[in-house]
Each structure stands twice: as C-alpha cells, then as structure tokens.
CSV table of C-alpha atoms in Angstrom, one decimal:
chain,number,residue,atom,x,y,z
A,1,UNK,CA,-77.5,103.6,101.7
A,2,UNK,CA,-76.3,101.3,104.4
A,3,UNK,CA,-77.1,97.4,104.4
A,4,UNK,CA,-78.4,95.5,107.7
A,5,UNK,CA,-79.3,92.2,109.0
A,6,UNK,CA,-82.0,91.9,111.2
A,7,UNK,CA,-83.7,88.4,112.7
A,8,UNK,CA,-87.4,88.7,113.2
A,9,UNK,CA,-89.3,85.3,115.2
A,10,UNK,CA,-86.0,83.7,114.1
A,11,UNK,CA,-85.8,84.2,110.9
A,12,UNK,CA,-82.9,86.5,109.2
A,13,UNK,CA,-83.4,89.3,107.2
A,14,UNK,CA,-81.0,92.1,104.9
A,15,UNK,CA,-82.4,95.3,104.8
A,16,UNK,CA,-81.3,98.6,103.1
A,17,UNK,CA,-81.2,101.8,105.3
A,18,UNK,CA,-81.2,105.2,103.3
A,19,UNK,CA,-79.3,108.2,105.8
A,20,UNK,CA,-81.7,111.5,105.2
A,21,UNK,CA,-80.3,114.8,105.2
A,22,UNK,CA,-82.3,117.1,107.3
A,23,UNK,CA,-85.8,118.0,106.1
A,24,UNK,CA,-84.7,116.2,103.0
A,25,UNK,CA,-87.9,113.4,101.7
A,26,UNK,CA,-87.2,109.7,101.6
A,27,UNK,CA,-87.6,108.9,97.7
A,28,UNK,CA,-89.9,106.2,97.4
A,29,UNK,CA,-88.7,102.4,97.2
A,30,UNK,CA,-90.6,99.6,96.4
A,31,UNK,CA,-91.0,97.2,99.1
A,32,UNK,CA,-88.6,94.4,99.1
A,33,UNK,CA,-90.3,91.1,99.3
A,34,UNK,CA,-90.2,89.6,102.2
A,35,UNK,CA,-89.7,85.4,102.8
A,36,UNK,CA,-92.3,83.8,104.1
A,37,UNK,CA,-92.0,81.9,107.5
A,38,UNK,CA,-91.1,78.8,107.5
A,39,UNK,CA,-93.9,76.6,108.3
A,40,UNK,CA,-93.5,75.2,111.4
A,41,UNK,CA,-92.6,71.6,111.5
A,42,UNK,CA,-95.0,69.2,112.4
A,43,UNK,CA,-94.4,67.2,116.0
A,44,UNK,CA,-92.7,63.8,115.4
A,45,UNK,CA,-95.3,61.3,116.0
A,46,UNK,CA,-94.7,59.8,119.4
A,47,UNK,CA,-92.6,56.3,119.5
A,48,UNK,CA,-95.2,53.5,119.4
A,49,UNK,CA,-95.4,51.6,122.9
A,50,UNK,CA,-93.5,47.9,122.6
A,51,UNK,CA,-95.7,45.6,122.1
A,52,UNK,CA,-96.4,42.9,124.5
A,53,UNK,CA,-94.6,40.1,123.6
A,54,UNK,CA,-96.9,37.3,121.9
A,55,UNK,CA,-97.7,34.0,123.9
A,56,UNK,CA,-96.1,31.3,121.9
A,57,UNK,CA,-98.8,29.5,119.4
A,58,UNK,CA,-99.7,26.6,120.9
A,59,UNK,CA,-99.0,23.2,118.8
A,60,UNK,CA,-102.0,20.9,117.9
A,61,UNK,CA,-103.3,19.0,120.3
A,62,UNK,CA,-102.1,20.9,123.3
A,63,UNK,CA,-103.9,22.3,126.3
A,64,UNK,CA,-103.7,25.6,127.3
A,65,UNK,CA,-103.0,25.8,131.4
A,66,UNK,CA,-105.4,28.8,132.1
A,67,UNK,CA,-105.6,30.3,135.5
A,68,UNK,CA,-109.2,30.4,137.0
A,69,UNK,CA,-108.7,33.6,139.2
A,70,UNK,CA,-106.9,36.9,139.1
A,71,UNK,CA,-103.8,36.7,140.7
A,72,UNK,CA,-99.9,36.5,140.8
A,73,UNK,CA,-97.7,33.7,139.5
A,74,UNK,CA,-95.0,33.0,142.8
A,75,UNK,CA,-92.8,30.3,141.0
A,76,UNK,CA,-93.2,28.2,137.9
A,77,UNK,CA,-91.9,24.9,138.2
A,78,UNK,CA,-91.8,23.7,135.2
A,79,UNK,CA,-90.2,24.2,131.6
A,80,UNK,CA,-90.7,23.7,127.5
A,81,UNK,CA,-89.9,20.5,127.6
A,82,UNK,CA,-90.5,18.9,130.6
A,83,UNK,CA,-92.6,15.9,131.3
A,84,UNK,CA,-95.5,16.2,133.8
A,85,UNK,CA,-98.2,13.6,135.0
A,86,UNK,CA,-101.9,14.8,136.0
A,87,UNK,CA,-101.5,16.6,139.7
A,88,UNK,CA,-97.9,17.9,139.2
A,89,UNK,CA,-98.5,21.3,140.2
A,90,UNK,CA,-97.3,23.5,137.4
A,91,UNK,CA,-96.9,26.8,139.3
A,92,UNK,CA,-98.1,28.5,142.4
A,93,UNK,CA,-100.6,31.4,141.8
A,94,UNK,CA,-101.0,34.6,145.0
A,95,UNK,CA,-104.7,35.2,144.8
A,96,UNK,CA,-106.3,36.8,148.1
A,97,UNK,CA,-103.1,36.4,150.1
A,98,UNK,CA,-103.4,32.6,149.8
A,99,UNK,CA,-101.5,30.0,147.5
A,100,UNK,CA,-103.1,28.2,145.0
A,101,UNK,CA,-101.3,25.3,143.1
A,102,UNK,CA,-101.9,25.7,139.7
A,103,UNK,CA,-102.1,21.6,138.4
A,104,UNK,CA,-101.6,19.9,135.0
A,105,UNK,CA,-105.1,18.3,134.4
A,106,UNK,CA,-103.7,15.4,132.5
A,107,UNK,CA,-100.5,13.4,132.0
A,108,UNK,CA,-98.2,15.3,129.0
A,109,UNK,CA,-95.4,17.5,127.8
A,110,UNK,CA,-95.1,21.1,128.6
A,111,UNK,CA,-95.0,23.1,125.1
A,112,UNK,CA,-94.3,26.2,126.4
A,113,UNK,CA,-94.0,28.4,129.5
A,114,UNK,CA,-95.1,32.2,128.9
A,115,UNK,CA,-94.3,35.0,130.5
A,116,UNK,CA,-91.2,36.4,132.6
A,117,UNK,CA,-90.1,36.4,136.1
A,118,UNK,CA,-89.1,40.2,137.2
A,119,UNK,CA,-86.8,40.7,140.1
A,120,UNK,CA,-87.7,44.2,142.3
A,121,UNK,CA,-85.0,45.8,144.7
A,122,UNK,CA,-85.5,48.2,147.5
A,123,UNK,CA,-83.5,49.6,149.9
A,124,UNK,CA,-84.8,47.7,153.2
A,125,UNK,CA,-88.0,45.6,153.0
A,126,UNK,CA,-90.4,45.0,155.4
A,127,UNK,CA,-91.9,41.7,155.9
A,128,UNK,CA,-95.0,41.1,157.7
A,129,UNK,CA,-94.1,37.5,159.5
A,130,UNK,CA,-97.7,36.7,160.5
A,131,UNK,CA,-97.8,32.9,162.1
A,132,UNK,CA,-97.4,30.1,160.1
A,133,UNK,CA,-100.0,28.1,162.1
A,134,UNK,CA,-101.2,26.6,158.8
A,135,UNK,CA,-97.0,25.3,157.7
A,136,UNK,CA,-97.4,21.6,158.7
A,137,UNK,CA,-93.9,21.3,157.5
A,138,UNK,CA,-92.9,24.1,160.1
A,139,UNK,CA,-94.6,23.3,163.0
A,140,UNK,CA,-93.3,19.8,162.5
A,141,UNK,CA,-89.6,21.2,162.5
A,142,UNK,CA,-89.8,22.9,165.4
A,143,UNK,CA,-92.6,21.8,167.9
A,144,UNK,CA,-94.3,19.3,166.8
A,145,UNK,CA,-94.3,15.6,165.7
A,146,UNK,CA,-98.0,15.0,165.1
A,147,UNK,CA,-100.3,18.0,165.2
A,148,UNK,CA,-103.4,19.2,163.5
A,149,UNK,CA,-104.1,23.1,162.4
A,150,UNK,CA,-107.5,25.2,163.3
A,151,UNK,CA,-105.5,28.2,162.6
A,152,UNK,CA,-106.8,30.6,159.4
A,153,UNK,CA,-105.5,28.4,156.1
A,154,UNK,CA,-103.7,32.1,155.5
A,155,UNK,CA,-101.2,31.5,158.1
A,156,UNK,CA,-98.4,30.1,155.5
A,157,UNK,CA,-95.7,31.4,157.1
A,158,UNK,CA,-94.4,32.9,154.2
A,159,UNK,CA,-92.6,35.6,155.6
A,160,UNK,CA,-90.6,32.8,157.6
A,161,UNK,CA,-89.9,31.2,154.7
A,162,UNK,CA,-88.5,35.1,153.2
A,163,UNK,CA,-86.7,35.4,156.2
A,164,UNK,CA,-84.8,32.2,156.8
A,165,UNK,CA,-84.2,33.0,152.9
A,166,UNK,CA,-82.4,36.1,153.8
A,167,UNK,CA,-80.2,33.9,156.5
A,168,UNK,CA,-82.4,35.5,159.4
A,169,UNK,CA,-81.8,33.2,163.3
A,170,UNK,CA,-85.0,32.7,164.6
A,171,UNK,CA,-85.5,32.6,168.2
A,172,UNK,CA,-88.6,31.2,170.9
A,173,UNK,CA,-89.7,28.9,168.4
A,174,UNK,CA,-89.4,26.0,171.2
A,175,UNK,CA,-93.7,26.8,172.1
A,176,UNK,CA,-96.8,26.9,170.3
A,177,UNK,CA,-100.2,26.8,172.1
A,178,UNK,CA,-102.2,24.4,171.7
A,179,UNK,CA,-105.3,22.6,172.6
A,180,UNK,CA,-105.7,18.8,173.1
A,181,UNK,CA,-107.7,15.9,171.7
A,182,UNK,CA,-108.2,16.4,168.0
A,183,UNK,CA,-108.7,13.3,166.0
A,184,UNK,CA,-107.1,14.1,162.7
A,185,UNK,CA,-109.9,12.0,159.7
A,186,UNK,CA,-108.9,15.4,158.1
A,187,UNK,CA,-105.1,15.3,157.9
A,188,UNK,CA,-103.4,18.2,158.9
A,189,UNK,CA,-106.5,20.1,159.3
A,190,UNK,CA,-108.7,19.7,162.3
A,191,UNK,CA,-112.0,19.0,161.6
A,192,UNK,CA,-113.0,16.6,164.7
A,193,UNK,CA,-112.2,16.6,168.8
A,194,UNK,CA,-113.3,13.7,171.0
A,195,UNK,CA,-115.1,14.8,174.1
A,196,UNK,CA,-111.5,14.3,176.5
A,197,UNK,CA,-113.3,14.6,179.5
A,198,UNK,CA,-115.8,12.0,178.9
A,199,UNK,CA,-117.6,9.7,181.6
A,200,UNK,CA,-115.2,8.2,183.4
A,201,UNK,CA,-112.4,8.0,180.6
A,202,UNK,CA,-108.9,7.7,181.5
A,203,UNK,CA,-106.0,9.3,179.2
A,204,UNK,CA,-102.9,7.5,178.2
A,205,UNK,CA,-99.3,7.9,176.8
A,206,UNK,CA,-98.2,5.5,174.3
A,207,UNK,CA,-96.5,3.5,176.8
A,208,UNK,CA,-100.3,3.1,178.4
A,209,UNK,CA,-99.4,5.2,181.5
A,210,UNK,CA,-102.0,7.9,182.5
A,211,UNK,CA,-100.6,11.5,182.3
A,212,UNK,CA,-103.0,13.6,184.7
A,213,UNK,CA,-106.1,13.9,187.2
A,214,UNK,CA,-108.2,13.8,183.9
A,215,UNK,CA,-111.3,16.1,185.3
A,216,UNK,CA,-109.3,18.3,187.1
A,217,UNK,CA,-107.3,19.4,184.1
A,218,UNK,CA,-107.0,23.0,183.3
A,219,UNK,CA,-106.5,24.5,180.1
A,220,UNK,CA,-102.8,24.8,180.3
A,221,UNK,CA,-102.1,21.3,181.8
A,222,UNK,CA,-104.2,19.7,178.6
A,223,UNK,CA,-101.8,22.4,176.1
A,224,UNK,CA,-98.9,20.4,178.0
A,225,UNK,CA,-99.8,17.0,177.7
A,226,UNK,CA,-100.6,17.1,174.4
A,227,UNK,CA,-97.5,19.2,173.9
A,228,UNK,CA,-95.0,17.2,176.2
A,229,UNK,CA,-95.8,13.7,175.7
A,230,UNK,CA,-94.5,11.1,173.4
A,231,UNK,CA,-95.1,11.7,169.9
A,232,UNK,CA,-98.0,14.3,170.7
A,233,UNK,CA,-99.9,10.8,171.0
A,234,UNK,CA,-102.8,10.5,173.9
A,235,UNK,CA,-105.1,7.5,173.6
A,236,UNK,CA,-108.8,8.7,175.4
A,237,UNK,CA,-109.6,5.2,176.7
A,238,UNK,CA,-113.5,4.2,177.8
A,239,UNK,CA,-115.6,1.2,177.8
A,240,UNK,CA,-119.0,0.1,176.4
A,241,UNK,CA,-120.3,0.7,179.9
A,242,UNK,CA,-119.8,4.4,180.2
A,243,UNK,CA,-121.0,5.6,177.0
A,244,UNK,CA,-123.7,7.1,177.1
A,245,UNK,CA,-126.3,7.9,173.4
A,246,UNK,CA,-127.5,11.4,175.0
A,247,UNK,CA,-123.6,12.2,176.1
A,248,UNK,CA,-121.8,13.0,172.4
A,249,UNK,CA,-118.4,11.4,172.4
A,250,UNK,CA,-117.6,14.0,169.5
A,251,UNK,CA,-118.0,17.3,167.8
A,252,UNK,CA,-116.6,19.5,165.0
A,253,UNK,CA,-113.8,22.1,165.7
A,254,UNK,CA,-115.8,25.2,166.6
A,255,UNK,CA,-117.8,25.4,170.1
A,256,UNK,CA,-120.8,25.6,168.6
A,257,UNK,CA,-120.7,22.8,165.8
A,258,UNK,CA,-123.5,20.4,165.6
A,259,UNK,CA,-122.6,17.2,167.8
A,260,UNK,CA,-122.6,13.4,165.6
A,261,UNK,CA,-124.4,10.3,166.8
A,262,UNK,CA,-122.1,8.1,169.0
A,263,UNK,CA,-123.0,4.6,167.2
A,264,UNK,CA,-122.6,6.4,164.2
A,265,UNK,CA,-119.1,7.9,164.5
A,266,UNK,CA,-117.7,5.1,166.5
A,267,UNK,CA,-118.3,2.8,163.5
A,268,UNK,CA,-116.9,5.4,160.7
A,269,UNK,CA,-113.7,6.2,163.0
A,270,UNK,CA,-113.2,2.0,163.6
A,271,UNK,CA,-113.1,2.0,160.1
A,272,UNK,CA,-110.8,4.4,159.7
A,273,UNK,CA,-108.1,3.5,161.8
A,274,UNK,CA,-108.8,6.6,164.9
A,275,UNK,CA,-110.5,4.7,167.0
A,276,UNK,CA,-109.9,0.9,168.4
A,277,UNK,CA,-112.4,-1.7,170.2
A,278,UNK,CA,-111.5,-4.8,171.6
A,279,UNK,CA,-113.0,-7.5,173.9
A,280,UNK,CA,-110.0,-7.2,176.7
A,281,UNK,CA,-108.3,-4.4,178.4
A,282,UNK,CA,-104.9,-6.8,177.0
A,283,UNK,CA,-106.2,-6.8,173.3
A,284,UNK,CA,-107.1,-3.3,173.4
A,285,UNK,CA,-103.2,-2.9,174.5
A,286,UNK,CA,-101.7,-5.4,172.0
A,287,UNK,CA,-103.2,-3.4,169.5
A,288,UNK,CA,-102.3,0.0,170.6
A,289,UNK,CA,-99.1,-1.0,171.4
A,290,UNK,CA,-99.3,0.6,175.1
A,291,UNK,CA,-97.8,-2.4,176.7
A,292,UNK,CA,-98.6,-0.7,180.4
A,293,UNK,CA,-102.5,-0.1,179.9
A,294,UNK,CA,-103.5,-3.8,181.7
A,295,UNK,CA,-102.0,-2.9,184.8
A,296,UNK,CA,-102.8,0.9,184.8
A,297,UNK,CA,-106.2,-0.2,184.2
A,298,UNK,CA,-106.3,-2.6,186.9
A,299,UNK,CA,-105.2,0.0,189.5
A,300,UNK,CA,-107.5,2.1,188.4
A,301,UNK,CA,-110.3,0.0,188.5
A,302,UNK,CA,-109.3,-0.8,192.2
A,303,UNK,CA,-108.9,2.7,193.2
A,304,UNK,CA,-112.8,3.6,191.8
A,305,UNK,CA,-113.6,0.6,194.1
A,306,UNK,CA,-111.7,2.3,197.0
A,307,UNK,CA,-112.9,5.4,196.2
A,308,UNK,CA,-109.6,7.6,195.5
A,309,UNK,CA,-107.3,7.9,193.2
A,310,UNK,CA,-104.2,6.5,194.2
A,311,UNK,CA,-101.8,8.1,191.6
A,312,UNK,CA,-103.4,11.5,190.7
A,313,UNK,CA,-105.9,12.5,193.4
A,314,UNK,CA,-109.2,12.1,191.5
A,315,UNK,CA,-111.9,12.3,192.5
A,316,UNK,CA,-114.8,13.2,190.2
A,317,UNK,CA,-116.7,11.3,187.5
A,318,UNK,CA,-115.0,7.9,188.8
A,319,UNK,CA,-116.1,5.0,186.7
A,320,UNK,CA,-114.8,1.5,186.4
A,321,UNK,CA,-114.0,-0.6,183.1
A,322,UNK,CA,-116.4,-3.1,183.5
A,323,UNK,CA,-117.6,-6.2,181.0
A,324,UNK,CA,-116.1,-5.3,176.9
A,325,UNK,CA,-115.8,-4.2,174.7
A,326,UNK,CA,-113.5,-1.3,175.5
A,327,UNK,CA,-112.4,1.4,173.4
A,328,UNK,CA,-109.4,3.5,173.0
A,329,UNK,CA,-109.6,7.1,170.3
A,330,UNK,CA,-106.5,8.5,169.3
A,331,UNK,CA,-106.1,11.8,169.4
A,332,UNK,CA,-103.3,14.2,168.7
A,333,UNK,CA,-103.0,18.2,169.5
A,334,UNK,CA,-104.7,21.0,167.6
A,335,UNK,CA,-102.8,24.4,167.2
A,336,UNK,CA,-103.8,27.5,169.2
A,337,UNK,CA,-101.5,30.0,167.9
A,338,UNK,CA,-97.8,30.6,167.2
A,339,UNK,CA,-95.1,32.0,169.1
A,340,UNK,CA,-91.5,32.8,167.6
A,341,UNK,CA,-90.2,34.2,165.1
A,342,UNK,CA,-87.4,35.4,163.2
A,343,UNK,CA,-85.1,37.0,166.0
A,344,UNK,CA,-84.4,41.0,166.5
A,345,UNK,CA,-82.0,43.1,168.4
A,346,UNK,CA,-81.9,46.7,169.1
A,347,UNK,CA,-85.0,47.5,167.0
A,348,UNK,CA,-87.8,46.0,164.3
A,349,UNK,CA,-84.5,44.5,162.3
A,350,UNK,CA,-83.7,40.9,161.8
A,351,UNK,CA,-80.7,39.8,162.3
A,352,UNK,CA,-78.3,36.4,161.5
A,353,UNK,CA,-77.2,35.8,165.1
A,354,UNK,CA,-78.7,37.3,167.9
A,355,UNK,CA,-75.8,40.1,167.8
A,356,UNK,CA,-75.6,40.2,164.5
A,357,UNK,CA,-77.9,42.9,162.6
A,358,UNK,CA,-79.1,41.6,159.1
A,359,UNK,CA,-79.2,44.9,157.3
A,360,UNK,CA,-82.4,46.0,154.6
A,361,UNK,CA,-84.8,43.8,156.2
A,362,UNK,CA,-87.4,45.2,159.1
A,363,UNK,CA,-89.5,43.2,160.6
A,364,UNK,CA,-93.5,43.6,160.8
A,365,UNK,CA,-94.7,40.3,162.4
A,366,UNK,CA,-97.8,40.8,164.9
A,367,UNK,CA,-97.2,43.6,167.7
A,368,UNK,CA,-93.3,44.0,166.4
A,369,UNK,CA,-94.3,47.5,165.2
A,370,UNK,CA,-96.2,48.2,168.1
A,371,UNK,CA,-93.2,47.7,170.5
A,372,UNK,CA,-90.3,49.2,168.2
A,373,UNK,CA,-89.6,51.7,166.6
A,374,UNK,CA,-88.0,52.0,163.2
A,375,UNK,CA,-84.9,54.1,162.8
C-alpha cells in the first residue's frame, strides 16, 4: 500500500494506492470520504463611491446665492466672512461661451462659499484668441480712447487675457477697424449713429478745425478720422436751416433699423448731454470747447457763397449756416473688427518676445490654423 497526495480544482487530497500482483483481485475498500469543496467565497462588496461633500447648512436668516442657468463657475470673489453690498458681483458664471456676473441681491455677510476650485494640466494648450471687440478695457489700452462696440457681446477677449497671463508679447495691436459717427446714449455699446453725411454738415475736431471733404469721404478716410483724431472726438455740426423732418438725422446700428423722428431725438439727446444747440456759432463753441469753430465756420460759410471749397475741395451738398439755432452731435467711433494678437514665430506657438518661443501654448485665434501648421 503506498500513500499519495493529489490536488483536485485546488484542493489537496491523501490517497492510498494498493500494488496488484498479476491477475491477482483488488480486495474491496470502502470509499474514503471525501471533503467537500470549499464554498467559494462570496465577492467583496464593491467600495461605496465618496460621497459628495455636503453644502454647508445655511444659518437662519441667510440667502442662498442660486445660479439661474447651467454653467461653470470662472472665479469666486468672495469668502465666508466677507462683507458684500447689493451689486458686488459674487462670482463669474461660463454659460454659452459668455460671462455672466453672478450678484449679491442685497447688502450682507457671506456665510459660506461651496464648492472647490480644480486646477487641470496638459501638455501644450490651445487657445482659441478670437477678438476681443467687446473688452472696452482692451481696446482702450491699445487703440482707443473713446470708442463704442457693435461687435458680438462674445468677443471677451478671453484668450488674450489667458495669454498675456502666460507672459505671451502681442504684436499689430496698433489698428482696429472701425466705423465713424456713433453717439454712445448706450455706453460702451453702440446702439445709435448720426447721419455724418447730413445736408450740408461740416465735421470738426475738438479744437473746431474740419478734418475732411465731408461728402467725398470714403470708407477708409471716415475709419481714420475717427481713428486718428483727438480723443476719437468728431463733433457733426449743422444748423436749424438744413434739417430737414423727411431727412432722419439718426438711426440704430444695423442698416436696416427703423429711423427716429428728428424733433424727437434732438430733444432726448439735448437732454442727455450728445447733442448741443445754441443761438451763435461762438456759444455753440464756448460750449463745446472747440475754440476754432467761429472762424472755420466763417470761411466756410464764405466759400458756399463763392462756390468752392477753399480748404478741402468740396463741392457737393454745400449749405451755409444761416439764422440759429445751430447744433453740434458728438459722436465717437464704433468698432469694425480687431486686428492683433498675441505674437507667433516659426509656427501656431506664442511666444514672450518675438524670438522667443513660449513653450505648451499653440495658438488658434481666427485663420492662425489655417496658415500654420502645428508640429
């Protein structure tokens, strides 16, 4: 008899074999008893997920601050703790690729601030630069000093802001398009334009000079008046006598907005400060402050007798200033579009100084991908 250990689906076994002599019967031997398998153990019960931390209760009395669209929270400006008054903005919600400041709606004390800021890191990112047509606070760096914005209220210039952040040079951001006489009752964005080329209207600086052959004026000379002259100021100067009811002084922004009643928007822009009247071509300039207008009105009032234009040629739609009251609109330039941008050499790739190559950042900005190729 001769003892063996055997392992059958993993489980170990001792066994007795018997050695038979030839043609010699096995005696019979009760069956050893065999173990029964192990049961298999059950599957540990998967880990339960964390759960979300638990916005902090509230204490009586307080507000919640409750977003009113889906979105993503950009910056929080504000802590536990910190006093706010009605308008502070609280944080700046990303909803539709625009920014939306998020605003305490009444004077009070922030109890809490929920939530977590996340930081993501790549090995190059691209940035899309857009325009930032709609960055008052840029265009006023760089081009302009007063300016109003048609351009779409997406045009942030965020990826500007990402770049200058990431110590990008930025270079042919000396020209932006524009177009000329918008009268800004809207701020920063253009809602009105005075009819520039109106009968017999003269433009002038803010030293009361005219700038141009007013009629003759193509689109690029009126982009560089506007652009060019002092404070991005032009006054459209006009008397009583060449208005005209059934000639609309104004309109909205697009070429097909509906056009407003002269005596009508005369009186609300009088009101408001855009537009001045006075009895005298020398009160209208005492009150402009364009301490050349008398005599530049006088010459040209001599020149529609004489029939030319002594300084700039013109010609056409020659009217004199006759009896008051005369008028004077201020108007200021109205963006086209944006040109520069954060600078690239030798590819899509920003970099610090023109020779300089700023690695992990690519830039996407309008045609850049069109024109480059990335490597």
């Amino acid at each position: 008899m001769r003892k063996f250990q055997i392992v059958v689906n993993g489980n170990s076994y001792i066994v007795d074999v018997e050695e038979l002599a030839a043609g010699q019967a096995p005696a019979p031997v009760a069956a050893a008893p065999v173990a029964a398998a192990p049961a298999p153990k059950a599957a540990p019960a998967p880990a339960a997920a964390p759960a979300a931390p638990k916005a902090a209760a509230a204490p009586a009395g307080a507000e919640a601050v409750k977003s009113p669209m889906p979105g993503t929270i950009n910056a929080v400006n504000v802590t536990a703790g910190q006093t706010v008054k009605k308008g502070d903005v609280l944080c700046i919600l990303e909803a539709m690729k625009m920014e939306n400041e998020i605003m305490a709606p009444r004077d009070g004390v922030v109890a809490s601030v929920n939530g977590e800021s996340r930081e993501f890191r790549a090995p190059s990112t691209v940035i899309a630069t857009g325009g930032y047509g709609h960055n008052e606070a840029w265009l006023k760096e760089f081009n302009f000093t007063n300016i109003t914005s048609n351009d779409p209220n997406t045009a942030i210039g965020s990826g500007y802001d990402f770049a200058r952040t990431a110590g990008a040079a930025f270079d042919n951001m000396d020209y932006c398009s524009c177009y000329g006489g918008s009268v800004p009752v809207s701020g920063f964005q253009a809602s009105l334009r005075c009819s520039i080329n109106y009968n017999g209207a003269i433009w002038v600086n803010t030293s009361g000079d005219r700038v141009f052959n007013e009629p003759a004026a193509t689109s690029m000379d009126k982009r560089t008046i506007w652009r060019t002259n002092d404070q991005n100021i032009i006054y459209v100067v006009l008397a009583e006598n060449m208005i005209s009811e059934d000639k609309p002084l104004f309109t909205g922004m697009m070429s097909n907005s509906a056009a407003f009643t002269n005596e009508e928007k005369i009186a609300e822009l009088l009101e408001g400060g855009y537009m001045f009247k006075a009895d005298t071509i020398e009160e209208l300039a005492e009150k402009l402050g364009t301490p050349n207008l008398p005599q530049t009105v006088a010459v040209y009032n001599e020149d529609v007798k004489a029939g030319a234009d002594s300084v700039f040629g013109r010609t056409d739609n020659l009217l004199a200033f006759e009896e008051g009251p005369f008028y004077a609109v201020y108007t200021v330039p109205y963006l086209m579009m944006t040109a520069g941008g954060p600078a690239s050499g030798g590819g899509s790739y920003f970099v610090r100084a023109l020779s300089d190559k700023l690695q992990g950042f690519i830039d996407a900005g309008q045609a850049q991908l069109c024109l480059d190729t990335l490597v």
